[in-house]
Short mmCIF file of C-alpha atoms and ligand atoms in Angstrom, two decimals:
data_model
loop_
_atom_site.label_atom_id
_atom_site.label_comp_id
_atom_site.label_asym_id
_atom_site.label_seq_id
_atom_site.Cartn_x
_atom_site.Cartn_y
_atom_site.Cartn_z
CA UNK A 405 -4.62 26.61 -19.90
CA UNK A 406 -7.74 25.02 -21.51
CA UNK A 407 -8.75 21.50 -20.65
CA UNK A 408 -8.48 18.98 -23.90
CA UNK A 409 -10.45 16.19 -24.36
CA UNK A 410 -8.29 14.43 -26.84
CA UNK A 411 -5.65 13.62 -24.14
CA UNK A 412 -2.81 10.87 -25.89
CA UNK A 413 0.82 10.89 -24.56
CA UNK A 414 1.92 13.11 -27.83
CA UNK A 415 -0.49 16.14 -27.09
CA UNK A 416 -0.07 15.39 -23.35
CA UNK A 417 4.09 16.16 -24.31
CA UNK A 418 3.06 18.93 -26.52
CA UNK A 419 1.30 20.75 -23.90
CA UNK A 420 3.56 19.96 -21.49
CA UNK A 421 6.83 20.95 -23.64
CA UNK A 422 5.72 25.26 -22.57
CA UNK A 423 6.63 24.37 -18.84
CA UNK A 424 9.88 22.50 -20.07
CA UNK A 425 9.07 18.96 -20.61
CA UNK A 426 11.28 16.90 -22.06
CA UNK A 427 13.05 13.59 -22.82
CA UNK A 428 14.84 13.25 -19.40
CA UNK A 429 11.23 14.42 -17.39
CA UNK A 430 9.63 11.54 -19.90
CA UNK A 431 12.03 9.15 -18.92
CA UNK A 432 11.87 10.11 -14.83
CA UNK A 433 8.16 9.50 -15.18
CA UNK A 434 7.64 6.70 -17.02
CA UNK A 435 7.53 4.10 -13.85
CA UNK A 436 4.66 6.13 -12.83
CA UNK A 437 2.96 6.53 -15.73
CA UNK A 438 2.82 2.91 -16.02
CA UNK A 439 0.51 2.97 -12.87
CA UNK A 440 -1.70 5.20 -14.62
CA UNK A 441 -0.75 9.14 -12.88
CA UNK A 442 -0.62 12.06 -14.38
CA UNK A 443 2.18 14.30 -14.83
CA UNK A 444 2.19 17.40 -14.33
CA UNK A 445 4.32 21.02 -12.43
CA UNK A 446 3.67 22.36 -9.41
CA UNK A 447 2.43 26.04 -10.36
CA UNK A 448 1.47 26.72 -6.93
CA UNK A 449 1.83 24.88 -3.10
CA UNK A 450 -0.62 26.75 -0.65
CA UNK A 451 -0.67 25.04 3.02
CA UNK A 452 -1.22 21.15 2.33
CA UNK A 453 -2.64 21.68 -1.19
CA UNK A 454 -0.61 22.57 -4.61
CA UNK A 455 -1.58 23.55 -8.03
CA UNK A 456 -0.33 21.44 -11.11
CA UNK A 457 -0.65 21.94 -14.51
CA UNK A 458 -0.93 18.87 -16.25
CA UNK A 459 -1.76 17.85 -20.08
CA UNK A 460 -5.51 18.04 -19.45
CA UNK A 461 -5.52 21.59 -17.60
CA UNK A 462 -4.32 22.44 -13.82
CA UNK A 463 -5.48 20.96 -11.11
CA UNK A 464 -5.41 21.31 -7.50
CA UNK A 465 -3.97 17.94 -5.72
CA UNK A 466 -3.26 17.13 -1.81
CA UNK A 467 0.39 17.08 -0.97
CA UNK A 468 0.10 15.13 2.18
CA UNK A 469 2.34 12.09 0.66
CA UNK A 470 4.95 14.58 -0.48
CA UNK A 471 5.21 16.88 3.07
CA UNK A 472 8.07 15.06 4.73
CA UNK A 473 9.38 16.31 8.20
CA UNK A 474 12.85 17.29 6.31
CA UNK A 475 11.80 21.05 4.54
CA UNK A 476 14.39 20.28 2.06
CA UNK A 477 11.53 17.18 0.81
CA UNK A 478 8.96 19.16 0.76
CA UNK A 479 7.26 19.95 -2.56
CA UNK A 480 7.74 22.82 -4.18
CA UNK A 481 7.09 25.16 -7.05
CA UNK A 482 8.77 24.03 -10.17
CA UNK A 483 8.61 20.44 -8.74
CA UNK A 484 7.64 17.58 -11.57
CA UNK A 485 5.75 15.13 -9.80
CA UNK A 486 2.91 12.27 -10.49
CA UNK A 487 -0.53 13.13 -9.50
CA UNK A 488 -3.78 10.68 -8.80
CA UNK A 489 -5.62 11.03 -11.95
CA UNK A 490 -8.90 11.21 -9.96
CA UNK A 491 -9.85 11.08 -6.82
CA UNK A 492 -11.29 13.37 -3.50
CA UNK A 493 -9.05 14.44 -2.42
CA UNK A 494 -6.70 13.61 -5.09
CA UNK A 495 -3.18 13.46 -3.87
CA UNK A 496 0.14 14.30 -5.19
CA UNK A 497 2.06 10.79 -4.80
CA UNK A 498 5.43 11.63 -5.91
CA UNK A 499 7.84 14.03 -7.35
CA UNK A 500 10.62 13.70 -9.64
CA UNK A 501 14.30 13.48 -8.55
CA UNK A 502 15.01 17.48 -9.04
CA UNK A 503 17.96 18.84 -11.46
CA UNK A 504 18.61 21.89 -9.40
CA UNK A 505 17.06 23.23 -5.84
CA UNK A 506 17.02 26.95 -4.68
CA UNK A 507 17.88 26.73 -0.66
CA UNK A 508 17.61 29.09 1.67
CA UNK A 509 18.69 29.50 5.51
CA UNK A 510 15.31 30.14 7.27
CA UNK A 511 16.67 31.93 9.98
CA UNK A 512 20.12 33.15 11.63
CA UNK A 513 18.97 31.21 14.80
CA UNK A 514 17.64 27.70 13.28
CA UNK A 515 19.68 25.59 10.92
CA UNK A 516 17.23 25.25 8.67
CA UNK A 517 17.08 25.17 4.69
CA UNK A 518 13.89 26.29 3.00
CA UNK A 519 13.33 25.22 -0.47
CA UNK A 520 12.34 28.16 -3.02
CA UNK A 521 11.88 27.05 -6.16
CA UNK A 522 12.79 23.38 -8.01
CA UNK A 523 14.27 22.59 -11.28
CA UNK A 524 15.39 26.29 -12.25
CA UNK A 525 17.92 26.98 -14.96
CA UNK A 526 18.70 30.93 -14.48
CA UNK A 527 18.18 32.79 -11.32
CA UNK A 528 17.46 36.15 -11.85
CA UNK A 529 18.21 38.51 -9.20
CA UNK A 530 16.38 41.65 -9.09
CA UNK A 531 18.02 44.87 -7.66
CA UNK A 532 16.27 47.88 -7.53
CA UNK A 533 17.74 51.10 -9.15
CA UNK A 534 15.43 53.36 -6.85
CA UNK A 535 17.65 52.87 -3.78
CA UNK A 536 21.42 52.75 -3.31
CA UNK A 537 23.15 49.95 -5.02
CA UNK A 538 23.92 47.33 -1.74
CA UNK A 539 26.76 44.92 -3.54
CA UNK A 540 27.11 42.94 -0.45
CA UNK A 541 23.32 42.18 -1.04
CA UNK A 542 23.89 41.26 -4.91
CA UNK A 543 26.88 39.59 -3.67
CA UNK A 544 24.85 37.08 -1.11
CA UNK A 545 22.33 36.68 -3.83
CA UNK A 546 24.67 35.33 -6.18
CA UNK A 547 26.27 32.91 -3.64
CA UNK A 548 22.69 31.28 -2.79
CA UNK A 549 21.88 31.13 -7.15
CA UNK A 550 25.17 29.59 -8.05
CA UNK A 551 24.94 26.77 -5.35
CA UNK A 552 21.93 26.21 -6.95
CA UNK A 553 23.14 24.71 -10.16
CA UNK A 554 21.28 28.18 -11.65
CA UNK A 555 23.37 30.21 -13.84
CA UNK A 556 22.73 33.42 -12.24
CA UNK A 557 21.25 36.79 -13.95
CA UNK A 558 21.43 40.12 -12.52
CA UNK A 559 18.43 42.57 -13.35
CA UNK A 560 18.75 45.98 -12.69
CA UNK A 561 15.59 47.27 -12.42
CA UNK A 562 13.57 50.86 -12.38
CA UNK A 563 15.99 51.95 -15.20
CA UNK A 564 13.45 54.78 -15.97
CA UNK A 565 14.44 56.42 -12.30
CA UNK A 566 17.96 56.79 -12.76
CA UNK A 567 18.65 60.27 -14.27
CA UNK A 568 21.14 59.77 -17.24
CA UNK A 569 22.60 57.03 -19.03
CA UNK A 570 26.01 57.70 -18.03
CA UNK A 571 25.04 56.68 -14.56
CA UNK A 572 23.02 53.81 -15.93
CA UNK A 573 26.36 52.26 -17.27
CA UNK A 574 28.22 53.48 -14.14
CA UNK A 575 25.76 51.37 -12.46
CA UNK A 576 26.19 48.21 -14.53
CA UNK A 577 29.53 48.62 -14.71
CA UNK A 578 29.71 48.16 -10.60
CA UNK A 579 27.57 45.39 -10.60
CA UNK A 580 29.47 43.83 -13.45
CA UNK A 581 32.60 43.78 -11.36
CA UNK A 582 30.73 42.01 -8.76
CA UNK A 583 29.33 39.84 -10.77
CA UNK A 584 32.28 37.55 -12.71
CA UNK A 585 30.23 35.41 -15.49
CA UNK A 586 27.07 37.04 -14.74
CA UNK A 587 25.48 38.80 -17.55
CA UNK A 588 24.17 42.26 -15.94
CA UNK A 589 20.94 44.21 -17.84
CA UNK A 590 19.08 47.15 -16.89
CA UNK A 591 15.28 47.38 -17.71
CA UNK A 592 12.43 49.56 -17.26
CA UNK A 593 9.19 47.21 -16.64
CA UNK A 594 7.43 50.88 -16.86
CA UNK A 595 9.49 52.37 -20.40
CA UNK A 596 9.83 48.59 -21.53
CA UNK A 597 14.23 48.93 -22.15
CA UNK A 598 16.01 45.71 -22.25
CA UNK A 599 12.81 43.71 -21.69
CA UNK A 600 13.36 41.74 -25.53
CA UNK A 601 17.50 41.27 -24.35
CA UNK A 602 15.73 39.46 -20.99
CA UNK A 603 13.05 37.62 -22.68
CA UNK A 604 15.43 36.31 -25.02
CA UNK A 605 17.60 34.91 -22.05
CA UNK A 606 14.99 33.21 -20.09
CA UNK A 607 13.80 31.73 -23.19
CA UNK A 608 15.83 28.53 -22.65
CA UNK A 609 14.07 26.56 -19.48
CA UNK A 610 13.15 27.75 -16.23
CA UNK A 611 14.11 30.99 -14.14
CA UNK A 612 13.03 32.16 -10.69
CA UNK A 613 12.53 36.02 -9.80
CA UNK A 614 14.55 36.77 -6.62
CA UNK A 615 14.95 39.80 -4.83
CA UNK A 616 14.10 42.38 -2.20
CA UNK A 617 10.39 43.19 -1.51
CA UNK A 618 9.51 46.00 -4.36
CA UNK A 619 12.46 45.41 -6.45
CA UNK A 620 9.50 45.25 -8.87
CA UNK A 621 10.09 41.56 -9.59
CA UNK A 622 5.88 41.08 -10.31
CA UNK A 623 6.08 43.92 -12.39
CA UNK A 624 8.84 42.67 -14.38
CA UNK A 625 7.09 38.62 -14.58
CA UNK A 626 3.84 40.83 -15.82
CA UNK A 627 5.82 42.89 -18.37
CA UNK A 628 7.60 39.68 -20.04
CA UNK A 629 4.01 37.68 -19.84
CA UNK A 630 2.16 40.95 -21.77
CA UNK A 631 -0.50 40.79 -19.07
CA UNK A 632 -1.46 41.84 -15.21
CA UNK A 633 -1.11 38.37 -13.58
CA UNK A 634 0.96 38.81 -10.97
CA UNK A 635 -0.43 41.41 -8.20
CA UNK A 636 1.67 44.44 -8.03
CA UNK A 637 1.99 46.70 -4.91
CA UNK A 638 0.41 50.27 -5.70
CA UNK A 639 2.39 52.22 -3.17
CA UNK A 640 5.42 51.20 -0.52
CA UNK A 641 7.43 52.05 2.05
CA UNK A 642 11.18 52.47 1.02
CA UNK A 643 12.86 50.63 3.98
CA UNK A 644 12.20 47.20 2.90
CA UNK A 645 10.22 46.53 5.93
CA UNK A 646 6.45 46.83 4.18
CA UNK A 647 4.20 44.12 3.49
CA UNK A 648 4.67 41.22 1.07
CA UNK A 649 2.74 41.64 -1.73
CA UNK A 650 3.65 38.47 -3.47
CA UNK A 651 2.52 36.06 -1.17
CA UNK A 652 2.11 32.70 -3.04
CA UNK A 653 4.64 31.88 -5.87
CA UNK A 654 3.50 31.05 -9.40
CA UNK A 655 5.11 29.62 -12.26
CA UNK A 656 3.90 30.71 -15.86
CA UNK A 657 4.59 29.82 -19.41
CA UNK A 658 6.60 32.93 -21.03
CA UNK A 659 5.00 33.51 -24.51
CA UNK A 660 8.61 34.16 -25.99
CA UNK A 661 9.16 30.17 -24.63
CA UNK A 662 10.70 29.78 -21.13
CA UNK A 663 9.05 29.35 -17.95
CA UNK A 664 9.19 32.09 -14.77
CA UNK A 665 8.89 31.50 -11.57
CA UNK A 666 7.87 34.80 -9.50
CA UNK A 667 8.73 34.07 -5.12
CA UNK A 668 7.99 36.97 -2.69
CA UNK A 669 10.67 39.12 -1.84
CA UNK A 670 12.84 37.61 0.81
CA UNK A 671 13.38 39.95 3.78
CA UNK A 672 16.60 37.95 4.78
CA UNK A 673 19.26 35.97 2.25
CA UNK A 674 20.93 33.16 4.61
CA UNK A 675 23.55 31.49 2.69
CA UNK A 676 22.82 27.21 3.21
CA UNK A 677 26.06 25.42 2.42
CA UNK A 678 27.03 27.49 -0.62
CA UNK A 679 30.94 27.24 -0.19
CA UNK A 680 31.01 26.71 -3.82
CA UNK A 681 28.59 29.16 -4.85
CA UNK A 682 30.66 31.75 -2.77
CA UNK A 683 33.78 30.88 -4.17
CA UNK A 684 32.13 31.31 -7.75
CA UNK A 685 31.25 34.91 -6.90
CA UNK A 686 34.42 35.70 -6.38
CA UNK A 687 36.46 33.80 -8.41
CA UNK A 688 38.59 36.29 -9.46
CA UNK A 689 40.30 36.38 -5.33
CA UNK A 690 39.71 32.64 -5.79
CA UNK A 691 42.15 32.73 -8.91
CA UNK A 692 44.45 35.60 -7.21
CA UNK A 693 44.69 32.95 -3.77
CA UNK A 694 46.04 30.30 -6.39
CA UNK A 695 49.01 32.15 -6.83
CA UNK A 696 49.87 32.69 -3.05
CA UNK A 697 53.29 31.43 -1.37
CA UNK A 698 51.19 29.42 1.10
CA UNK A 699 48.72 27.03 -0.38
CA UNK A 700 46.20 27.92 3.06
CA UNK A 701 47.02 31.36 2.79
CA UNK A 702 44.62 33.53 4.77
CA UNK A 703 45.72 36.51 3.19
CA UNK A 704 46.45 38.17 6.21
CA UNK A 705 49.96 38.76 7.06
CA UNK A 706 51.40 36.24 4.95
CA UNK A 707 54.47 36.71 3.44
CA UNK A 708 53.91 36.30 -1.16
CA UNK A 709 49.83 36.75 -0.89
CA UNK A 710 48.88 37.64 -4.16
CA UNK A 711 45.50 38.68 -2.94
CA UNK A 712 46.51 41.41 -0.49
CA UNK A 713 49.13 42.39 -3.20
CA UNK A 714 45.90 43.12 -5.18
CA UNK A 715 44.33 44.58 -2.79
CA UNK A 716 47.03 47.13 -2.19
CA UNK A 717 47.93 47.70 -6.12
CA UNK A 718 43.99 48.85 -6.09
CA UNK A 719 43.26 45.69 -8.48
CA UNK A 720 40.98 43.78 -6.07
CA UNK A 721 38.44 46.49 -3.82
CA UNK A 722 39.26 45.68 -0.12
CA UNK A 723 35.29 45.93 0.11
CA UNK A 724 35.39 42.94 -1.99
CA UNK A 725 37.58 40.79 0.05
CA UNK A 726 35.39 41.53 3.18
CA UNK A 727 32.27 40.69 1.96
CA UNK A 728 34.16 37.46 0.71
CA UNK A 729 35.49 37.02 4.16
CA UNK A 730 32.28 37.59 5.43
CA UNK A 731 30.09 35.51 3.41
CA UNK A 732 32.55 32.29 3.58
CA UNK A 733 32.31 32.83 7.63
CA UNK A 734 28.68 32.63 7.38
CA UNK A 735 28.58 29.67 5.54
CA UNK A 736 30.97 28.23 7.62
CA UNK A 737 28.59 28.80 10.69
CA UNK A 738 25.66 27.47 8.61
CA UNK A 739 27.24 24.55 8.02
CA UNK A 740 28.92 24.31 11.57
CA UNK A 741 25.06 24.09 12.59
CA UNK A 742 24.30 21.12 10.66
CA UNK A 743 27.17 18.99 10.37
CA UNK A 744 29.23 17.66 13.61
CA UNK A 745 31.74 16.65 11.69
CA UNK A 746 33.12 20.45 10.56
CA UNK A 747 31.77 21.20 13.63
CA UNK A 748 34.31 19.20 15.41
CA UNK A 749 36.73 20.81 13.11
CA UNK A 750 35.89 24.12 14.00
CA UNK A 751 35.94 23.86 17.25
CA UNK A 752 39.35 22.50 17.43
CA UNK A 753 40.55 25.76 14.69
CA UNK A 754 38.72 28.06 17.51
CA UNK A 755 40.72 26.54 20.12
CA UNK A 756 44.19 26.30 18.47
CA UNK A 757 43.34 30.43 17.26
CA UNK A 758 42.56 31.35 21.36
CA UNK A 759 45.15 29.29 22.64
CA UNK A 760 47.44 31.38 19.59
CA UNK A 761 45.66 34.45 20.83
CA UNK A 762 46.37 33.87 24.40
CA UNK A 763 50.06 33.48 23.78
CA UNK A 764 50.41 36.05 21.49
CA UNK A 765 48.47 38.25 24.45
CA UNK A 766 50.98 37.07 26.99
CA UNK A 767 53.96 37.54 25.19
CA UNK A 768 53.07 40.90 24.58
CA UNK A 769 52.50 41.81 28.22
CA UNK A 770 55.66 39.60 29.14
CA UNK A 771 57.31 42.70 26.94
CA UNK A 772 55.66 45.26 28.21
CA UNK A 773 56.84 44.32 31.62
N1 LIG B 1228 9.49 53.59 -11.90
C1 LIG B 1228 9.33 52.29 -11.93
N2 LIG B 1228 8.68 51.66 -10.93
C2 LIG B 1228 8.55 50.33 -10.98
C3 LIG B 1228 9.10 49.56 -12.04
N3 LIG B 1228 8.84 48.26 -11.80
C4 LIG B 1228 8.16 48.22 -10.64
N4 LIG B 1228 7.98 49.45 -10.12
C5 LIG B 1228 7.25 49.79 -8.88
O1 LIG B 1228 7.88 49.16 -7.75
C6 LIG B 1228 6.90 48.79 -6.78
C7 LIG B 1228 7.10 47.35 -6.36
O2 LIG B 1228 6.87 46.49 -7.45
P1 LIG B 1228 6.52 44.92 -7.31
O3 LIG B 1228 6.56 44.39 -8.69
O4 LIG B 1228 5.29 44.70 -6.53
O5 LIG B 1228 7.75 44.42 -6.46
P2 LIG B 1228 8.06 42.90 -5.99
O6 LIG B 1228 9.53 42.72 -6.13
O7 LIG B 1228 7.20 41.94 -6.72
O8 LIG B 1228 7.67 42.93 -4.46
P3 LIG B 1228 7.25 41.70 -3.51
O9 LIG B 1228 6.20 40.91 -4.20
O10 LIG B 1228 6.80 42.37 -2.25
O11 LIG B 1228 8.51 40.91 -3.27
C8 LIG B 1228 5.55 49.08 -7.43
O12 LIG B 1228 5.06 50.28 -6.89
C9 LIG B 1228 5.86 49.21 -8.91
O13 LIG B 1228 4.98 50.06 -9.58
C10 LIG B 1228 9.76 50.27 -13.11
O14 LIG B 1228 10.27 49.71 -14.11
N5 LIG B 1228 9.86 51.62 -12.99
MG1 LIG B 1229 5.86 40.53 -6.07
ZN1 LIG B 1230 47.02 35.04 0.33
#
């Protein structure tokens, strides 16, 4: 972006319209306008110090007033704040109350939320079609997007490695099952298929790149913008475990309109709270649990449970209904970690299941005696 001289509030919305500006931002920002700062979006945070791009060009502000103790404050890329309009250094003094947040469990060990990206519309997950399709990965992906606020996007990509098209659609058609309301494309960032279908989706506001390390998601942010910004990794190792190459994460003005946010690949997806984003991913054994006898049905040996029905009639893959299982457990435990209150109820389910358990153990020996 150029610097402009002629800065008035119209060319400063004009400029600022490409990293999706608008009405409700204008509004948010007006009290501190007033005072006389800038606005502006975080492109870039890099240890105490962010890059914003603001009317008159970016520039590089402190974020020392916006670095709370609580990570889930902290400033982040795709953040709308109000910068100092001069000043050494020149700080950051706000951000804008965000529309959507992309939160991630740090670790399995620490209850912790990290915050990815601010303010995104579509989340586009990136699966690689170089290595064996891992659903329970898309799955977890999905979960974390939809408890969001995003409206998720899967992007199969590497098209050009898979052999013939019937695969190809085999492919989507897997991911489409595990996917319910997700629109599912495969593209070649190399051959350049479905790139226009893509661009035309991520036209509308702002969407973040997510996805393993060499999924190709830099490769894919360069192919949409028509030029090498993003640094691509020349050669990796397969297992996932190589080195970063996106360190840093950028947000850029698509020329088609739209705004992308590339974030390094994430070497481990822990679900924060997403109880709702899990049940959206699999809404269709949320729909099927509607119409079992028991309104708490586990679906486990309960007599009328339409979901295990499915299961059996081959309708719902028991895969699917594991992964479920599995991902609601592990958002139970996040939770657990953070709020005493469900941890209290927890503890008490835990209980009432041993003390179940034990009975259940001793009636059995009682029999066997
Ligand atoms: N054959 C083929 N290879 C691709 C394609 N897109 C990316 N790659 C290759 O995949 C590797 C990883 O690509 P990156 O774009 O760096 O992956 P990334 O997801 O950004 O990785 P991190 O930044 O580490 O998270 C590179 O060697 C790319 O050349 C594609 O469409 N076809
Ligand atoms: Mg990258
Ligand atoms: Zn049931």
């Amino acid at each position: 972006m150029t610097s402009s001289s002629a800065f008035s509030p119209s060319s400063a919305f004009s400029a600022l319209s490409a990293y999706g500006w608008d009405d409700g931002w204008a509004e948010a920002f007006a009290p501190y306008g007033a005072e006389g700062l800038v606005a502006g979006r975080v492109v870039r945070v890099d240890r105490g110090q962010c890059d914003v791009v603001t009317a008159g060009g970016v520039l590089r502000a402190d974020t020392a007033f916006v670095t709370p103790h609580d990570p889930l404050r902290v400033v982040c890329t795709g953040d709308w704040v109000a910068v100092e309009p001069a000043g050494s250094p020149r700080y950051v003094r706000a951000y804008l109350p965000r529309r959507t947040a992309f939160v991630r469990s740090t670790s399995s060990k620490r209850s912790e939320g990290q915050i990815l990206a601010a303010n995104v519309d579509h989340a586009v997950v990136a699966v690689s079609l170089a290595l064996e399709l891992d659903l329970g990965r898309v799955e977890r992906f999905l979960a974390l997007a939809w408890e969001s606020g995003a409206q998720p996007v899967v992007v199969l990509t590497k098209a050009d490695l898979v052999p013939d098209v019937t695969t190809l659609s085999h492919l989507v058609q897997d991911v489409e099952t595990t996917a319910p309301g997700v629109q599912v494309l495969a593209v070649s960032s190399q051959r350049g298929e479905g790139l226009d279908v893509l661009a035309e989706t991520l036209s509308g506001g702002t969407s973040v790149l997510l996805g393993q390390s060499g999924a190709g998601k830099s490769t894919l942010a360069n192919a949409l913008l028509g030029e090498e910004i993003m640094e691509v990794q020349a050669t990796r190792d397969m297992d996932g475990k190589g080195r970063h190459t996106t360190t840093t994460r950028n947000l850029l003005a698509l020329p088609g309109g739209g705004v992308l946010i590339d974030t390094p690949g994430l070497r481990g997806v822990g679900l924060w709270d997403a109880e709702t984003g899990v049940g959206q991913v699999f809404s269709e054994i949320e729909d099927l649990a509607a119409k079992c006898r028991f309104q708490d049905c586990a679906h486990d040996a309960e007599p009328g449970c339409a979901v295990r029905a499915a299961v059996e009639d081959g309708e719902l893959p028991q895969r699917r209904l594991e992964s479920y299982r599995k991902l609601l457990r592990e958002n139970q435990w996040i939770v657990a970690k953070t709020d005493a209150r469900v941890r209290a109820e927890l503890r008490r389910e835990w209980k009432r299941k041993g003390a179940q358990g034990k009975a259940a153990m001793e009636a059995k020996r009682g029999r066997l005696r």
